[in-house]
């Protein structure tokens, strides 16, 4: 076994075999063997202090003979230094960073402060680590062992969690030990191994072995019960209690030093050491773990020599080696927590004076701040500068912590408020909504001026949006805009854009204001100017105009906004809000070609930049293109990837809600109604995402049309259109016309056709004109109808929307059959039946088949193209490989490793019975 890390998990002095951990040892050994075989393994060992986590890590390293191991131990002193722990872990492989794909290389170098530039995207950093380790594992399996992972800086821990969730047959193992409840949700979803106390018999055996003499039964029972079988506490008691106490001849101390009292037990051990030794221990507790020179310089400033460590080494408190470390991490906590405040400040001051402020300005600033009593603007300013550097590396949680501490030291109330707002913003960027809200809650009311107060309200609204609570967000943002007044017009525009987005998402659920009020405020802010080129501003003006002035006046503005996005050659990043608004604009225009092009650009940029916050939304928009084109398997693939990435970055899980339209096309009644119930009952009513009500009823209307349940389709269609939601209502107008005509409601059919006529003519796109022609044919139902139907087929045939083309053939065939033109009807109905069958649109295929049978021709049982039994990820990888992408290119786009791509391709080749990539396109049914 070769240890390649910078430090190793602290080992207890007792290196004998673990007692009572056979099942846990087997689990660890299974992981190591899996890695050795070239597969992978992830295990998070969780438990209270002293429960045996470190010893299990040690056992894992013993099992890993022949494997390369990388080991680090988390250090409290590095919690506020973004990516510091990750840098230590990857030291052996930093010479390989230059060989990473450029976006990953730049992100990792920015994270480590090697490269200046925009803040590193935290998930792109995770992908860079994954690729780096995977490339290294090509030379042989790797085992990464991390003790006290709860003391890693958040960014490092998130990167490791990202890696752990993406491993698949890469020859990489992650073995982490964390204290119970100490890492929040960062490690959720990773395989875990909870450790509890030893059983009665095993605990008694360990106690007897540690004592080396007799232990009275009642004493043993009392100690085991009082320690809850904690192995470390048992061993420590064995050394502390006398033989008389163990035999029952003397009284045991009350209470026993178990559980939360264990640190007090260690502190009692430390308090008996010489004063100089205690001072040295305090320095060790806060000094950087990988730079002993700083420790000894600080010790020298305080008159402490290396000989002062001898007493702590004799007592088994310190371990001397390449670095100076505590035998157990709880001793570190006990030393620092038990020291007088003045002594802690003195230690930090000495460490600040011993730290090179040019080479390590962040650590210098942190120690200097910790040495202060009361407000100190110099320290606060240095922390603020350190926070700026942390942000440039993508260390948002570190930036937040530094700004929060800076605010504590800030004497001026206005400056303090500004720094707290900065801390809250950084917390949101790190995905920690609760911490952001706590930082905002520490602001004094009305302090900091209009701009700071407006930013505070904006961040509060952003926190609500991240929790998917949209209903109150527009009112919050309007209030922020009013507070801002005429200051910072750019900030006001951004907030109004976010307010309008939230209002459109909230729909009928909006509270405290109305979408009309938001739109009116937006137009007032924008004024009469129209030369702005910013995409978000163009979209804001377009949708505000649509709400206040009507669709016809908004169409030219929407076209300008969409054209700007299509022609933006410098698009380097996307915002989820812009993605949503752009897609709604193209949908409102019935411009599916623009929708496809814009969404593809968004997806490409998101993948290139590692923008995982935007990519799930872009993928959902891309799934809409697939649905309209009748590529249902591809849509399923987008949904799966969107859900996977969303779970990876902690987005709220909406379950199957996004798939309601897919369920409608497939004719999956139970799945559809279940998803509709969740969309309306949970996400719309509980969280305020009222737009999902429109989406749900739209899908229901479509489904009922496929089933020929026209009255039910009419009810759902009216509900879907009544809010006139931009981007949604227009697409459903033709469905409502069809449902009303077939249900015999001529008034609804006529009024809906009038609205459709106005909007389709204003839009003028082929799809809009085709759907209008089809709807006219249904309403007039005279000799002119056939011309309208054939015009519809001509217009829609020029678009990528195959589902609507198939429906147009179906409606033409149904009209011809009713006109007794059976031969002509059969031709149209055969086309519709074939298209729907190939797509897998079960309901509409059955409807077309029934109509065809009514012409006297039995619909032939038509089996759709036999799609291979591939998982969504396998299909995606196979499709990309068939298009010529290399394994490395596929891995980079899908946030997996090249070896994972190879693993899936091997399975795909076996399932499809092919031997080369050239055969994939044919086997996948691509024509």
Short mmCIF file of C-alpha atoms in Angstrom, two decimals, residues 499-841:
data_model
loop_
_atom_site.label_atom_id
_atom_site.label_comp_id
_atom_site.label_asym_id
_atom_site.label_seq_id
_atom_site.Cartn_x
_atom_site.Cartn_y
_atom_site.Cartn_z
CA UNK A 499 -40.61 39.68 -10.42
CA UNK A 500 -42.29 39.15 -13.79
CA UNK A 501 -40.80 35.68 -14.09
CA UNK A 502 -42.12 34.79 -10.63
CA UNK A 503 -45.52 36.27 -11.47
CA UNK A 504 -45.75 34.17 -14.63
CA UNK A 505 -44.76 31.06 -12.69
CA UNK A 506 -47.21 31.84 -9.89
CA UNK A 507 -50.24 32.37 -12.11
CA UNK A 508 -53.42 32.44 -10.05
CA UNK A 509 -51.45 31.67 -6.89
CA UNK A 510 -49.74 35.08 -6.77
CA UNK A 511 -50.18 36.99 -3.50
CA UNK A 512 -49.67 40.63 -2.49
CA UNK A 513 -49.78 41.99 -6.03
CA UNK A 514 -50.88 41.10 -9.56
CA UNK A 515 -49.06 40.33 -12.77
CA UNK A 516 -50.60 43.49 -14.24
CA UNK A 517 -49.03 45.58 -11.49
CA UNK A 518 -45.64 43.96 -12.05
CA UNK A 519 -45.82 44.49 -15.81
CA UNK A 520 -46.91 48.11 -15.43
CA UNK A 521 -44.01 48.80 -13.07
CA UNK A 522 -41.61 47.17 -15.51
CA UNK A 523 -42.71 49.32 -18.44
CA UNK A 524 -42.52 52.44 -16.28
CA UNK A 525 -38.96 51.55 -15.31
CA UNK A 526 -37.93 50.79 -18.90
CA UNK A 527 -39.44 53.99 -20.28
CA UNK A 528 -39.83 54.50 -24.00
CA UNK A 529 -36.32 53.50 -25.03
CA UNK A 530 -35.96 50.46 -27.25
CA UNK A 531 -32.26 50.32 -28.01
CA UNK A 532 -31.30 48.00 -25.20
CA UNK A 533 -29.57 44.82 -26.35
CA UNK A 534 -29.51 42.84 -23.12
CA UNK A 535 -31.59 39.69 -23.60
CA UNK A 536 -33.25 39.83 -20.21
CA UNK A 537 -34.27 43.46 -20.75
CA UNK A 538 -35.68 42.68 -24.19
CA UNK A 539 -37.67 39.78 -22.77
CA UNK A 540 -38.88 41.92 -19.87
CA UNK A 541 -40.20 44.60 -22.23
CA UNK A 542 -41.86 41.99 -24.47
CA UNK A 543 -43.71 40.16 -21.72
CA UNK A 544 -44.64 43.33 -19.84
CA UNK A 545 -46.13 44.63 -23.08
CA UNK A 546 -48.01 41.37 -23.63
CA UNK A 547 -49.58 41.61 -20.17
CA UNK A 548 -50.49 45.31 -20.31
CA UNK A 549 -51.07 46.04 -24.01
CA UNK A 550 -52.00 42.72 -25.54
CA UNK A 551 -50.48 40.00 -27.66
CA UNK A 552 -50.36 41.81 -31.01
CA UNK A 553 -48.23 44.66 -29.65
CA UNK A 554 -45.91 42.22 -27.89
CA UNK A 555 -45.17 40.04 -30.94
CA UNK A 556 -42.59 42.37 -32.56
CA UNK A 557 -40.82 42.75 -29.22
CA UNK A 558 -40.75 39.01 -28.68
CA UNK A 559 -39.26 38.54 -32.12
CA UNK A 560 -36.52 41.05 -31.33
CA UNK A 561 -35.70 39.29 -28.06
CA UNK A 562 -35.62 35.84 -29.67
CA UNK A 563 -33.53 37.12 -32.58
CA UNK A 564 -31.05 38.63 -30.13
CA UNK A 565 -30.66 35.26 -28.41
CA UNK A 566 -30.32 33.40 -31.71
CA UNK A 567 -27.72 35.85 -32.97
CA UNK A 568 -25.71 36.26 -29.78
CA UNK A 569 -22.33 34.85 -30.83
CA UNK A 570 -20.89 35.71 -27.44
CA UNK A 571 -23.36 33.75 -25.34
CA UNK A 572 -21.09 32.20 -22.70
CA UNK A 573 -23.47 31.53 -19.86
CA UNK A 574 -27.17 31.18 -19.26
CA UNK A 575 -29.45 31.99 -16.41
CA UNK A 576 -32.36 29.65 -15.64
CA UNK A 577 -34.75 32.62 -15.65
CA UNK A 578 -33.60 33.70 -19.12
CA UNK A 579 -33.94 30.11 -20.36
CA UNK A 580 -37.53 29.95 -19.11
CA UNK A 581 -38.51 33.33 -20.53
CA UNK A 582 -36.87 32.66 -23.90
CA UNK A 583 -38.72 29.36 -24.23
CA UNK A 584 -42.01 30.97 -23.25
CA UNK A 585 -41.44 33.66 -25.89
CA UNK A 586 -40.81 31.15 -28.70
CA UNK A 587 -43.79 29.09 -27.54
CA UNK A 588 -45.99 32.17 -27.46
CA UNK A 589 -44.96 32.86 -31.06
CA UNK A 590 -45.53 29.24 -32.16
CA UNK A 591 -41.92 29.44 -33.41
CA UNK A 592 -40.67 25.91 -32.85
CA UNK A 593 -37.65 26.32 -35.10
CA UNK A 594 -36.45 29.23 -32.96
CA UNK A 595 -37.33 27.26 -29.81
CA UNK A 596 -35.19 24.33 -30.97
CA UNK A 597 -32.25 26.54 -31.95
CA UNK A 598 -32.28 28.68 -28.79
CA UNK A 599 -32.64 25.70 -26.46
CA UNK A 600 -29.86 23.81 -28.22
CA UNK A 601 -27.58 26.81 -27.73
CA UNK A 602 -28.50 26.99 -24.06
CA UNK A 603 -27.81 23.29 -23.55
CA UNK A 604 -24.48 23.52 -25.38
CA UNK A 605 -23.32 26.53 -23.36
CA UNK A 606 -24.52 24.99 -20.10
CA UNK A 607 -22.57 21.81 -20.78
CA UNK A 608 -19.44 23.66 -21.87
CA UNK A 609 -19.47 25.92 -18.83
CA UNK A 610 -20.63 23.31 -16.33
CA UNK A 611 -23.65 25.50 -15.52
CA UNK A 612 -25.55 22.80 -13.70
CA UNK A 613 -27.95 25.30 -12.15
CA UNK A 614 -29.31 26.13 -15.62
CA UNK A 615 -28.85 22.81 -17.43
CA UNK A 616 -31.81 20.96 -15.83
CA UNK A 617 -34.14 23.73 -17.03
CA UNK A 618 -32.59 23.76 -20.50
CA UNK A 619 -33.02 19.99 -20.73
CA UNK A 620 -36.71 20.26 -19.84
CA UNK A 621 -37.15 22.80 -22.63
CA UNK A 622 -35.32 20.46 -24.98
CA UNK A 623 -37.67 17.65 -23.95
CA UNK A 624 -40.55 19.82 -25.16
CA UNK A 625 -38.94 19.88 -28.62
CA UNK A 626 -38.65 16.10 -28.56
CA UNK A 627 -42.30 15.67 -27.58
CA UNK A 628 -43.53 17.90 -30.39
CA UNK A 629 -41.34 16.03 -32.85
CA UNK A 630 -42.77 12.73 -31.64
CA UNK A 631 -39.43 11.58 -30.20
CA UNK A 632 -40.85 10.34 -26.93
CA UNK A 633 -37.86 8.16 -26.00
CA UNK A 634 -35.56 11.15 -26.43
CA UNK A 635 -37.84 13.25 -24.24
CA UNK A 636 -37.72 10.56 -21.57
CA UNK A 637 -33.95 10.74 -21.77
CA UNK A 638 -33.96 14.51 -21.20
CA UNK A 639 -36.30 14.16 -18.23
CA UNK A 640 -34.03 11.54 -16.67
CA UNK A 641 -30.87 13.62 -17.09
CA UNK A 642 -32.60 16.75 -15.80
CA UNK A 643 -33.77 14.89 -12.71
CA UNK A 644 -30.32 13.38 -12.13
CA UNK A 645 -28.54 16.73 -12.32
CA UNK A 646 -31.26 18.43 -10.28
CA UNK A 647 -30.82 15.89 -7.50
CA UNK A 648 -27.06 16.31 -7.72
CA UNK A 649 -27.24 20.07 -7.06
CA UNK A 650 -30.12 19.98 -4.60
CA UNK A 651 -33.01 21.34 -6.68
CA UNK A 652 -36.51 20.57 -5.36
CA UNK A 653 -37.75 17.25 -6.70
CA UNK A 654 -41.05 17.69 -8.53
CA UNK A 655 -41.23 13.98 -9.31
CA UNK A 656 -43.17 13.06 -12.48
CA UNK A 657 -44.87 16.46 -12.82
CA UNK A 658 -42.72 17.53 -15.78
CA UNK A 659 -43.75 14.38 -17.64
CA UNK A 660 -47.50 15.05 -17.73
CA UNK A 661 -47.55 15.78 -21.47
CA UNK A 662 -45.51 12.66 -22.19
CA UNK A 663 -47.99 10.59 -20.17
CA UNK A 664 -50.82 12.18 -22.17
CA UNK A 665 -49.27 11.23 -25.51
CA UNK A 666 -48.44 7.72 -24.36
CA UNK A 667 -51.97 7.25 -23.04
CA UNK A 668 -50.76 6.42 -19.53
CA UNK A 669 -53.93 7.33 -17.63
CA UNK A 670 -52.90 6.35 -14.11
CA UNK A 671 -49.48 8.00 -14.31
CA UNK A 672 -50.99 11.12 -15.82
CA UNK A 673 -53.70 11.57 -13.20
CA UNK A 674 -51.24 10.93 -10.37
CA UNK A 675 -48.83 13.55 -11.76
CA UNK A 676 -51.71 16.01 -12.27
CA UNK A 677 -52.77 15.57 -8.64
CA UNK A 678 -49.21 16.33 -7.47
CA UNK A 679 -48.86 19.31 -9.83
CA UNK A 680 -52.08 20.94 -8.68
CA UNK A 681 -52.39 19.76 -5.08
CA UNK A 682 -48.76 20.18 -4.06
CA UNK A 683 -46.75 22.43 -6.34
CA UNK A 684 -49.50 24.84 -7.37
CA UNK A 685 -51.56 25.09 -4.19
CA UNK A 686 -48.86 24.52 -1.56
CA UNK A 687 -45.82 26.18 -3.12
CA UNK A 688 -47.50 28.71 -5.38
CA UNK A 689 -46.33 27.40 -8.76
CA UNK A 690 -49.68 28.12 -10.32
CA UNK A 691 -48.32 27.69 -13.85
CA UNK A 692 -48.24 23.94 -13.20
CA UNK A 693 -52.04 24.03 -12.98
CA UNK A 694 -52.12 25.23 -16.61
CA UNK A 695 -49.58 22.59 -17.60
CA UNK A 696 -51.54 19.85 -15.86
CA UNK A 697 -54.90 20.77 -17.44
CA UNK A 698 -53.23 21.14 -20.84
CA UNK A 699 -52.01 17.55 -20.59
CA UNK A 700 -55.43 16.37 -19.42
CA UNK A 701 -57.09 18.08 -22.38
CA UNK A 702 -54.67 16.40 -24.79
CA UNK A 703 -55.19 13.01 -23.18
CA UNK A 704 -58.99 13.25 -23.27
CA UNK A 705 -58.89 14.24 -26.95
CA UNK A 706 -56.90 11.11 -27.67
CA UNK A 707 -59.51 9.06 -25.82
CA UNK A 708 -62.43 10.78 -27.63
CA UNK A 709 -63.72 12.04 -24.26
CA UNK A 710 -64.70 15.43 -25.68
CA UNK A 711 -66.75 16.93 -22.81
CA UNK A 712 -63.91 16.13 -20.39
CA UNK A 713 -61.40 17.60 -22.84
CA UNK A 714 -63.50 20.76 -23.05
CA UNK A 715 -63.49 21.22 -19.27
CA UNK A 716 -59.71 20.71 -19.06
CA UNK A 717 -59.03 22.90 -22.10
CA UNK A 718 -61.03 25.83 -20.75
CA UNK A 719 -59.17 25.57 -17.45
CA UNK A 720 -55.81 25.47 -19.23
CA UNK A 721 -56.57 28.62 -21.24
CA UNK A 722 -58.47 30.76 -18.77
CA UNK A 723 -55.37 32.35 -17.19
CA UNK A 724 -53.91 33.19 -20.63
CA UNK A 725 -50.47 32.20 -19.34
CA UNK A 726 -47.81 33.41 -21.81
CA UNK A 727 -46.21 30.51 -23.60
CA UNK A 728 -48.89 28.04 -22.49
CA UNK A 729 -52.34 29.34 -23.39
CA UNK A 730 -51.64 29.93 -27.08
CA UNK A 731 -50.47 26.35 -27.58
CA UNK A 732 -53.74 25.05 -26.15
CA UNK A 733 -56.15 27.21 -28.15
CA UNK A 734 -56.37 24.71 -31.06
CA UNK A 735 -57.05 21.90 -28.56
CA UNK A 736 -59.85 23.92 -27.01
CA UNK A 737 -61.37 24.55 -30.44
CA UNK A 738 -61.34 20.82 -31.20
CA UNK A 739 -62.79 19.88 -27.81
CA UNK A 740 -65.56 22.52 -28.08
CA UNK A 741 -66.53 21.50 -31.63
CA UNK A 742 -66.68 17.81 -30.77
CA UNK A 743 -68.52 18.48 -27.51
CA UNK A 744 -71.10 20.61 -29.35
CA UNK A 745 -70.28 23.92 -27.63
CA UNK A 746 -70.39 26.24 -30.64
CA UNK A 747 -70.06 29.43 -28.56
CA UNK A 748 -66.76 28.38 -27.01
CA UNK A 749 -65.48 27.10 -30.34
CA UNK A 750 -66.32 30.40 -32.09
CA UNK A 751 -64.88 32.68 -29.39
CA UNK A 752 -61.71 30.60 -29.11
CA UNK A 753 -61.27 30.61 -32.89
CA UNK A 754 -61.57 34.39 -32.87
CA UNK A 755 -58.78 34.71 -30.32
CA UNK A 756 -56.67 32.15 -32.18
CA UNK A 757 -57.19 34.04 -35.43
CA UNK A 758 -56.00 37.30 -33.92
CA UNK A 759 -52.90 35.77 -32.40
CA UNK A 760 -51.92 33.35 -35.17
CA UNK A 761 -52.12 36.11 -37.77
CA UNK A 762 -50.04 38.39 -35.55
CA UNK A 763 -47.47 35.65 -35.17
CA UNK A 764 -47.46 34.53 -38.79
CA UNK A 765 -45.25 31.47 -38.23
CA UNK A 766 -45.97 28.32 -40.29
CA UNK A 767 -47.11 26.45 -37.19
CA UNK A 768 -49.45 29.23 -36.09
CA UNK A 769 -50.99 29.53 -39.55
CA UNK A 770 -51.32 25.76 -39.86
CA UNK A 771 -53.07 25.38 -36.51
CA UNK A 772 -55.33 28.30 -37.40
CA UNK A 773 -56.28 26.71 -40.72
CA UNK A 774 -57.03 23.40 -39.01
CA UNK A 775 -59.18 25.07 -36.37
CA UNK A 776 -61.09 27.05 -39.01
CA UNK A 777 -61.81 23.82 -40.84
CA UNK A 778 -63.34 22.31 -37.72
CA UNK A 779 -65.51 25.32 -36.93
CA UNK A 780 -66.82 26.04 -40.45
CA UNK A 781 -67.27 22.33 -41.31
CA UNK A 782 -68.41 23.12 -44.88
CA UNK A 783 -67.03 22.60 -48.36
CA UNK A 784 -64.20 25.00 -47.58
CA UNK A 785 -63.02 22.79 -44.72
CA UNK A 786 -60.94 20.48 -46.91
CA UNK A 787 -58.91 23.39 -48.24
CA UNK A 788 -58.28 24.56 -44.70
CA UNK A 789 -57.20 21.05 -43.62
CA UNK A 790 -54.83 20.68 -46.54
CA UNK A 791 -53.42 24.16 -45.91
CA UNK A 792 -52.85 23.13 -42.31
CA UNK A 793 -50.97 20.01 -43.40
CA UNK A 794 -48.86 22.07 -45.79
CA UNK A 795 -47.97 24.70 -43.18
CA UNK A 796 -47.33 22.29 -40.31
CA UNK A 797 -45.42 19.92 -42.57
CA UNK A 798 -42.80 22.66 -42.94
CA UNK A 799 -42.16 22.60 -39.17
CA UNK A 800 -40.55 20.01 -36.91
CA UNK A 801 -43.84 19.47 -35.04
CA UNK A 802 -44.73 15.94 -36.18
CA UNK A 803 -47.35 15.40 -33.50
CA UNK A 804 -49.51 18.25 -34.81
CA UNK A 805 -48.96 17.08 -38.38
CA UNK A 806 -50.28 13.63 -37.44
CA UNK A 807 -53.29 15.20 -35.71
CA UNK A 808 -54.03 17.26 -38.81
CA UNK A 809 -54.06 14.12 -40.96
CA UNK A 810 -56.35 12.49 -38.40
CA UNK A 811 -58.84 15.36 -38.38
CA UNK A 812 -58.83 15.54 -42.18
CA UNK A 813 -59.47 11.80 -42.38
CA UNK A 814 -62.31 12.03 -39.86
CA UNK A 815 -63.91 14.89 -41.85
CA UNK A 816 -63.58 12.98 -45.12
CA UNK A 817 -65.14 9.87 -43.61
CA UNK A 818 -68.12 11.87 -42.38
CA UNK A 819 -68.44 13.19 -45.95
CA UNK A 820 -68.63 9.57 -47.19
CA UNK A 821 -65.34 9.94 -49.07
CA UNK A 822 -63.98 6.68 -47.78
CA UNK A 823 -61.06 6.24 -50.17
CA UNK A 824 -59.69 9.71 -49.46
CA UNK A 825 -60.36 9.25 -45.75
CA UNK A 826 -58.43 5.98 -45.69
CA UNK A 827 -55.35 7.65 -47.13
CA UNK A 828 -55.33 10.39 -44.49
CA UNK A 829 -56.18 8.00 -41.67
CA UNK A 830 -53.50 5.50 -42.68
CA UNK A 831 -50.95 8.32 -42.54
CA UNK A 832 -52.16 9.43 -39.11
CA UNK A 833 -52.32 5.89 -37.76
CA UNK A 834 -48.80 5.14 -38.98
CA UNK A 835 -47.33 8.31 -37.54
CA UNK A 836 -49.00 7.89 -34.15
CA UNK A 837 -48.05 4.21 -33.98
CA UNK A 838 -44.41 4.94 -34.80
CA UNK A 839 -44.34 7.61 -32.10
CA UNK A 840 -46.04 5.43 -29.52
CA UNK A 841 -48.95 7.86 -29.10
#
